[in-house]
Coordinates of C-alpha atoms and ligand atoms in Angstrom, one line a residue:
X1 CA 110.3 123.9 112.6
X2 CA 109.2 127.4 112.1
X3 CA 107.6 128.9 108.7
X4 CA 110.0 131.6 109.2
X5 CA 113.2 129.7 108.9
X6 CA 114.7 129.8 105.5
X7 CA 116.1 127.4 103.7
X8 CA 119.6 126.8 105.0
X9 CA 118.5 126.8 109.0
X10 CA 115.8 123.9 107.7
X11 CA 118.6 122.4 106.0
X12 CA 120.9 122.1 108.8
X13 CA 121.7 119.3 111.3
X14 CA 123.4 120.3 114.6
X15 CA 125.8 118.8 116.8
X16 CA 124.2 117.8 119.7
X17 CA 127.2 118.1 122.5
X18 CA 127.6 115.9 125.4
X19 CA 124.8 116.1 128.6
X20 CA 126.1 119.4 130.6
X21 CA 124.5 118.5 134.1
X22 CA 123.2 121.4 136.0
X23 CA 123.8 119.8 139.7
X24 CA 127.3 118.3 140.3
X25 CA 125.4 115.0 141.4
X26 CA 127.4 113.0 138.4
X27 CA 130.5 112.2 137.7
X28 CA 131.1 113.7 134.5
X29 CA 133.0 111.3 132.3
X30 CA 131.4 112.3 129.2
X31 CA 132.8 115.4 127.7
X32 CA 136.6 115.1 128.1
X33 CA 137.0 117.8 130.0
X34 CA 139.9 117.6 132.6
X35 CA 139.4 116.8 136.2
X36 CA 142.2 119.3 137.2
X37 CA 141.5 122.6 137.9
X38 CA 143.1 125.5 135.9
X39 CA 146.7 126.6 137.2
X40 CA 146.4 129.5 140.0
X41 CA 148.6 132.0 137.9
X42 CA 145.4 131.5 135.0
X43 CA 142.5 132.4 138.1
X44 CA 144.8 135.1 139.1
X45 CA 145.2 136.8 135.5
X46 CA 141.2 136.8 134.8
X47 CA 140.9 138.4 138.0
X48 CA 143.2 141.0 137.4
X49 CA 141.4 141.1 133.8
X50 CA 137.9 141.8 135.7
X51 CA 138.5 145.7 135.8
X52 CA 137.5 148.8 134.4
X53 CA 138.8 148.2 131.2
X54 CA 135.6 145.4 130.3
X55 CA 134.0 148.9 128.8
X56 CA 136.5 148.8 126.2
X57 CA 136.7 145.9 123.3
X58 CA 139.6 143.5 123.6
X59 CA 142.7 143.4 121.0
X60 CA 141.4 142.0 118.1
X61 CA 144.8 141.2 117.0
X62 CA 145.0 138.7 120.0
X63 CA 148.8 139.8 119.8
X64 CA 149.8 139.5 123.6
X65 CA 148.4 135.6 123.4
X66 CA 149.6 134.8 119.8
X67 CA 153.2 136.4 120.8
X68 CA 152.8 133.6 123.6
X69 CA 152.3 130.8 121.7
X70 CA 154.4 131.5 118.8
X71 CA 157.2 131.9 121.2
X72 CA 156.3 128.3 122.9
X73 CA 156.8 126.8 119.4
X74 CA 159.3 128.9 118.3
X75 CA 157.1 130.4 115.5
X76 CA 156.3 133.9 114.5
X77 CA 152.8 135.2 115.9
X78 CA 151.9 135.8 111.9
X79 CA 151.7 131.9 112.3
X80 CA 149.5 131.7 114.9
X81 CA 145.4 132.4 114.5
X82 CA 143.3 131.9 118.1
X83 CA 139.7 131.6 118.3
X84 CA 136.8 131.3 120.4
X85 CA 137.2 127.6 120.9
X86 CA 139.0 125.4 118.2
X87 CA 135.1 124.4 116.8
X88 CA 135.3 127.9 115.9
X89 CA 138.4 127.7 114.0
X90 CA 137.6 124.5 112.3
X91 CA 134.4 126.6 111.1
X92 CA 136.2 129.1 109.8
X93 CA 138.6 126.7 108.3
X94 CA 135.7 124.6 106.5
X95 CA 134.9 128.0 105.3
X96 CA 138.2 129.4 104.3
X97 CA 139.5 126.4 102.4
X98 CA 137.3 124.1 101.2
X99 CA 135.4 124.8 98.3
X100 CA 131.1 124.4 98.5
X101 CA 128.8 123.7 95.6
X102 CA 127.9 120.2 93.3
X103 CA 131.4 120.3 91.5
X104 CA 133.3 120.7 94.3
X105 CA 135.9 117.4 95.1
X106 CA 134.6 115.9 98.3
X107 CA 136.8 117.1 101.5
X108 CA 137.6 113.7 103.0
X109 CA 137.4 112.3 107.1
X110 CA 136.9 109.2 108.4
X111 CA 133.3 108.1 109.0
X112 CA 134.4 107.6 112.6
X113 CA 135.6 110.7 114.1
X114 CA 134.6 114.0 115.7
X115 CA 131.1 114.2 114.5
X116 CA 131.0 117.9 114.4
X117 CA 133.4 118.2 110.8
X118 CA 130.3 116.8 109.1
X119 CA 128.1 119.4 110.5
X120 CA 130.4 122.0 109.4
X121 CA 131.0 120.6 105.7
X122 CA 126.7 121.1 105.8
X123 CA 127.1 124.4 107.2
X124 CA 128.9 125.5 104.3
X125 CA 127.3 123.0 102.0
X126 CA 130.6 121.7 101.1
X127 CA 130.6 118.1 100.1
X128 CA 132.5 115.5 102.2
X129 CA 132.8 111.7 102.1
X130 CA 133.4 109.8 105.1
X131 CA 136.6 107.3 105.2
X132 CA 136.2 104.0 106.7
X133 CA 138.2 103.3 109.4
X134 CA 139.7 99.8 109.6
X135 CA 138.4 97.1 111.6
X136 CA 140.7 98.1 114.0
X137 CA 140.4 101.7 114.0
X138 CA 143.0 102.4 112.3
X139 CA 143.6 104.7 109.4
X140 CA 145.3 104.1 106.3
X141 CA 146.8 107.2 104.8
X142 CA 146.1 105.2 101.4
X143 CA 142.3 105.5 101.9
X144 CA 142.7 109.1 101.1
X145 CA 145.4 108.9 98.2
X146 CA 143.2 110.3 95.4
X147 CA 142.1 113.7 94.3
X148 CA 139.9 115.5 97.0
X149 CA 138.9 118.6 98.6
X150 CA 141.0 118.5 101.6
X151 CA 141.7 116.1 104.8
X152 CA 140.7 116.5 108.1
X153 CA 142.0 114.2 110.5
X154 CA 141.5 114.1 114.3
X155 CA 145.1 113.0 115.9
X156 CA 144.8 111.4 118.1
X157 CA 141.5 110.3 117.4
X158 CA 138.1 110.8 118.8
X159 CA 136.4 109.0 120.2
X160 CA 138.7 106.1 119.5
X161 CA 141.5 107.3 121.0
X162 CA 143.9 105.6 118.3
X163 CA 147.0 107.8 117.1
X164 CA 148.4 107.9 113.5
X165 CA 152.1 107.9 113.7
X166 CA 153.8 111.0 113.0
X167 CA 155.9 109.6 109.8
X168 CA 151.7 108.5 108.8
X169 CA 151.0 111.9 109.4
X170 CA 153.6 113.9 107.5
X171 CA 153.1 111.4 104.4
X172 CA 149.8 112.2 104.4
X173 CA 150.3 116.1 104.3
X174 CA 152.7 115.9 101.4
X175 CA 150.2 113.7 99.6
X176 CA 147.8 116.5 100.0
X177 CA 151.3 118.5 98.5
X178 CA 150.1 116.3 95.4
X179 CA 146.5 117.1 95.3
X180 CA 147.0 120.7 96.1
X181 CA 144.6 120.9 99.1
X182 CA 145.1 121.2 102.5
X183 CA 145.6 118.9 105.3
X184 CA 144.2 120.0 108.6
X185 CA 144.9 118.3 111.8
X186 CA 143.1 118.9 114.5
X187 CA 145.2 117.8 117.3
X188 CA 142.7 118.5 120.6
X189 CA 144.0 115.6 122.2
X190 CA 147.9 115.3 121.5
X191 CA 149.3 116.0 124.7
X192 CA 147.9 112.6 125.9
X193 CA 149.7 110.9 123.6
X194 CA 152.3 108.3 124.5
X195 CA 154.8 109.5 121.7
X196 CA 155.1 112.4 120.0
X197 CA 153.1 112.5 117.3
X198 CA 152.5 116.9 116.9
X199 CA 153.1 118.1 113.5
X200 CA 153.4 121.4 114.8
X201 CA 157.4 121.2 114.4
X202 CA 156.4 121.2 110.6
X203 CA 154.6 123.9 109.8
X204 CA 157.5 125.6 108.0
X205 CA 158.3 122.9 105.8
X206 CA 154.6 122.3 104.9
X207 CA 152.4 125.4 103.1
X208 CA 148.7 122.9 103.1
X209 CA 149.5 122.1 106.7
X210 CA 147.2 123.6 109.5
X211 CA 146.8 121.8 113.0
X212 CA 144.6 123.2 115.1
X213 CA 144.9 123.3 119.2
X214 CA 142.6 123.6 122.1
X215 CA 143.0 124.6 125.7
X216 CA 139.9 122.7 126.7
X217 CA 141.6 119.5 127.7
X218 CA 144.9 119.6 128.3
X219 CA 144.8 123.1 130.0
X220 CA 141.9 122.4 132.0
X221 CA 139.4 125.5 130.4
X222 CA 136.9 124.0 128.6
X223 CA 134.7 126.8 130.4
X224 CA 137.3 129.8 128.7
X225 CA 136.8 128.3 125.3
X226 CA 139.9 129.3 123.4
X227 CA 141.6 127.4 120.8
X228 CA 144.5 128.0 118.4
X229 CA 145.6 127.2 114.7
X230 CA 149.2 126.9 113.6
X231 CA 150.1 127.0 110.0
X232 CA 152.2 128.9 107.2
X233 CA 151.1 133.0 107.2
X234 CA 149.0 132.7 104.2
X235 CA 146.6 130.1 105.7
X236 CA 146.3 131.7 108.9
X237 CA 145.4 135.0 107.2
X238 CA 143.0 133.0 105.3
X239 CA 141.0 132.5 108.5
X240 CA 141.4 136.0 109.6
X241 CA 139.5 137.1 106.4
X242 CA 136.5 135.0 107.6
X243 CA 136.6 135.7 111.1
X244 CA 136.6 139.2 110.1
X245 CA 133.5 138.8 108.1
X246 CA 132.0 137.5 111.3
X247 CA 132.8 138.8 114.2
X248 CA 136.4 141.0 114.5
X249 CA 136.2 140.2 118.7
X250 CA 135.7 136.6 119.4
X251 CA 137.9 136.5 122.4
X252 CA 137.0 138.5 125.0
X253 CA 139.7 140.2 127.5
X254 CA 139.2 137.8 130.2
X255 CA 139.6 134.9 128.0
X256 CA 142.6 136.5 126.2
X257 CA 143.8 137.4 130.2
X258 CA 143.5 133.2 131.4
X259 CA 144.5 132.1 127.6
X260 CA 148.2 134.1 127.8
X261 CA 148.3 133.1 131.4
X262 CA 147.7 129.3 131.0
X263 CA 150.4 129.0 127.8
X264 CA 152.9 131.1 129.7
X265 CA 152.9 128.7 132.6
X266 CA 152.3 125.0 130.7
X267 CA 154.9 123.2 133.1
X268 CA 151.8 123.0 135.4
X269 CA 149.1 121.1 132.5
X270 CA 151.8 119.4 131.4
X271 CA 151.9 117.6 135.2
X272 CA 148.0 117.3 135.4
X273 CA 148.1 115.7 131.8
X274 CA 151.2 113.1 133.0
X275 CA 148.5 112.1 135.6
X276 CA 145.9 111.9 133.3
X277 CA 147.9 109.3 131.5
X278 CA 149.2 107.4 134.4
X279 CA 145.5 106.6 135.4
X280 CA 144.4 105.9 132.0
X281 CA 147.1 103.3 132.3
X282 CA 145.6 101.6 135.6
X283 CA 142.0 102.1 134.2
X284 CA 143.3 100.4 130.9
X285 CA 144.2 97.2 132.9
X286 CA 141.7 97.2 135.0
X287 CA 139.0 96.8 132.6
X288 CA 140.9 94.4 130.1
X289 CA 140.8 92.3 133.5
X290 CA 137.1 93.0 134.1
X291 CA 137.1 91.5 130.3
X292 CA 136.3 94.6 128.9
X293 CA 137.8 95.2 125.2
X294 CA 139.3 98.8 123.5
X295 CA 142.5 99.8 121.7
X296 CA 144.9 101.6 123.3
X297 CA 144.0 104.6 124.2
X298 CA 146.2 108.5 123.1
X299 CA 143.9 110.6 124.9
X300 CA 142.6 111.5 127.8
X301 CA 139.4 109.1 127.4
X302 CA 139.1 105.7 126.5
X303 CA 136.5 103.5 124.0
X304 CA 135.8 100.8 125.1
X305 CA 132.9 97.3 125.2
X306 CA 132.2 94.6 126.8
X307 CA 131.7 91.8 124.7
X308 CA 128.5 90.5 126.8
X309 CA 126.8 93.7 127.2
X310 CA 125.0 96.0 125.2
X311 CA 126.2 99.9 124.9
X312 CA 123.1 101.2 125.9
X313 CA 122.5 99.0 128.7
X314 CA 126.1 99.8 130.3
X315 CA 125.7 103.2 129.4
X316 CA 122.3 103.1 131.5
X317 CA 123.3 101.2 134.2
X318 CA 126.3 103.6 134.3
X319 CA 124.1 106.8 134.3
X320 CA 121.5 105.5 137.5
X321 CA 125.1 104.8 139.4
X322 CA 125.2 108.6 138.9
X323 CA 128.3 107.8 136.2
X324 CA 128.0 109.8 133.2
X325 CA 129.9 108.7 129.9
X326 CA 129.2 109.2 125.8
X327 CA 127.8 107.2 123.4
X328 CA 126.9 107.2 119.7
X329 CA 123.8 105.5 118.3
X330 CA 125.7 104.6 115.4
X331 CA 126.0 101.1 114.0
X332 CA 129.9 100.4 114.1
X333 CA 130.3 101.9 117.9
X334 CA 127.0 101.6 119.3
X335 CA 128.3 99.4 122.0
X336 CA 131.3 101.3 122.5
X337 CA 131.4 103.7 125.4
X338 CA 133.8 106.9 125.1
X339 CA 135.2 107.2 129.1
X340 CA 136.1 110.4 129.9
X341 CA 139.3 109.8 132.4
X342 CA 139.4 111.6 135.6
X343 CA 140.9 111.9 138.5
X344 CA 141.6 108.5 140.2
X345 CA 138.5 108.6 142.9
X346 CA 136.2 109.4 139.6
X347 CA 137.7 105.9 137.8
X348 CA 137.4 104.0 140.9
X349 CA 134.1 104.5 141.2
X350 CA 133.5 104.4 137.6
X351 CA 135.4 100.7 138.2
X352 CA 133.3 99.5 140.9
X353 CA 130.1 99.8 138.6
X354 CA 131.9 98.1 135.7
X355 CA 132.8 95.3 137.9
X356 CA 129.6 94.6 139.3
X357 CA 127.6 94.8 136.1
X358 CA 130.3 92.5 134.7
X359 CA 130.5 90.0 136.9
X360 CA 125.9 89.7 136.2
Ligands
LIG401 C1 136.9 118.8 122.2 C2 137.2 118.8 120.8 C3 137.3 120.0 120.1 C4 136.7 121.2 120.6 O1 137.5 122.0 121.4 P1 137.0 123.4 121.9 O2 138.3 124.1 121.8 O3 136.5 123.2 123.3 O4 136.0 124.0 120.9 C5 137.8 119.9 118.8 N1 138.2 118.8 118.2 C6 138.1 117.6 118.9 C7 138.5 116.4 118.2 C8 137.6 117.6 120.2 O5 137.5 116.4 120.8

């Protein structure tokens, strides 16, 4: 706390992100990042990006990367916004649509979810009520059938894992259709689900709709930090007006360079991800047999207990194993540990320790 802080910077409460080790001595199960190295074609196109042209500022249009993924969804790039991460574009979004101030309608989330919407919603000192989940994790779109300030919704969940099923999903959008507020989705985790649940495909029929994308885990560069919104033109100018009262160049031209490269060749992610979700599988069973408990996982991590052990104690015994996972001091999950899921040698080890402080 410094005297020279002012109000707001007093005011706010971070997101503290997951434990970034500095040696490789862990195995990193703890930030959902993906165990498979970016596709050659993306190392290939940042190199070639590393060249005289740094001295001059990238497109600030983005238009060679937008082109790229409007054409992968069969959209037009005027329906396409990329940012420097997709926590960037879900600041932007808090600021573009939801309204701040003490009359404001709360914008509405569930109170277990990605923790950093509630740090944005302060950011902007926009009001925001959390959601229960059900006892199951589950979420009721009828939890969030009154007048609000908007809906953001993690799908699939995190860190839960759970999925809302697409019909769920587009009921929920055209009940924000009623309320006249938006729905965002922020789907960071969808290509790990088991059935398809994007609501990309709808963005035509839907004008509150915006999903929001990241190639941090399914496309293996979480250290490129780019993500990417997809809704009607209007919205996605919308977030252009605030990024533009920011900062016109948040993606730089080797970021822009691996970004086009990695959507341009997604047959190879999309081969790393089925793995991803074939071990998940064999981890799943594995630890329901080690009498673990968790629902079924639609990401590329799962949640999960054991009925006899404390969180923090597993969490502990997991880290001096050199086993690194994510946990939440907060009363509903605090025994719950989010598991990262990496490659099979990472889970086998991360098995091992679960068996041996399970059998104790
Ligand atoms: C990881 C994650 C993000 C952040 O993605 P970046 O593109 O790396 O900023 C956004 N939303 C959820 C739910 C996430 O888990």
């Amino acid at each position: 706390m410094s005297k020279y802080w002012n109000q707001r910077t007093r005011a706010l409460s971070p997101y503290i992100p997951g434990e970034q080790p500095r040696e490789r001595k862990f195995i990193k199960l703890n930030t959902n990042e993906n165990p498979y190295p970016p596709s050659p074609e993306v190392i290939a196109a940042i190199r070639n990006a590393a060249n005289d042209d740094l001295c001059l500022y990238p497109d600030p249009e983005c238009l060679e990367l937008r082109t790229a993924i409007a054409r992968r969804y069969a959209l037009t790039p005027e329906q396409v916004f990329v940012g420097n991460g997709s926590d960037e574009i879900l600041a932007f979004a808090f600021a573009a649509f939801f309204e701040n101030g003490a009359v404001a309608l709360p914008v509405l989330f569930p109170d277990i979810t990605y923790s950093f919407y509630p740090v944005y919603a302060r950011l902007w000192g926009t009001p925001f009520e959390l959601v229960p989940l059900r006892d199951d994790f589950s979420l009721s779109i009828d939890d969030y059938d009154r007048p609000n300030g908007g809906v953001v919704i993690a799908n699939p969940n995190a860190p839960t894992g759970c999925v809302l099923r697409l019909e769920d999903a587009r009921l929920l959008v055209e009940q924000q259709t009623v309320y006249g507020r938006i729905a965002l989705f922020d789907e960071a985790y969808m290509a790990f689900a088991s059935e398809p649940g994007s609501l990309v495909g709808y963005i035509n029929e839907y004008p509150n709709l915006l999903t929001v994308h990241t190639l941090s885990k399914a496309a293996s560069l979480a250290g490129l930090r780019v993500g990417y919104a997809i809704a009607h033109a209007e919205l996605i100018e919308g977030l252009r007006r605030v990024r533009d009262s920011f900062n016109s160049y948040t993606l730089d031209r080797l970021a822009l360079a691996g970004a086009t490269a990695a959507i341009r060749h997604s047959a190879y992610y999309d081969d790393c991800d089925r793995r991803i979700i074939a071990t998940r599988k064999r981890v799943s069973t594995q630890l329901a047999a080690l009498g673990f408990e968790f629902v079924p996982s639609s990401a590329n991590f799962i949640f999960t207990r054991h009925p006899a052990i404390k969180g923090s104690a597993l969490f502990e015994a997991l880290r001096e194993r050199g086993i690194l996972t994510r946990r939440w001091d907060v009363s509903r999950i605090a025994d719950y540990l989010r598991v990262s899921i990496g490659t099979d040698a990472d889970m086998d080890a991360f098995l091992a320790v679960c068996a041996d402080i399970a059998c104790v």
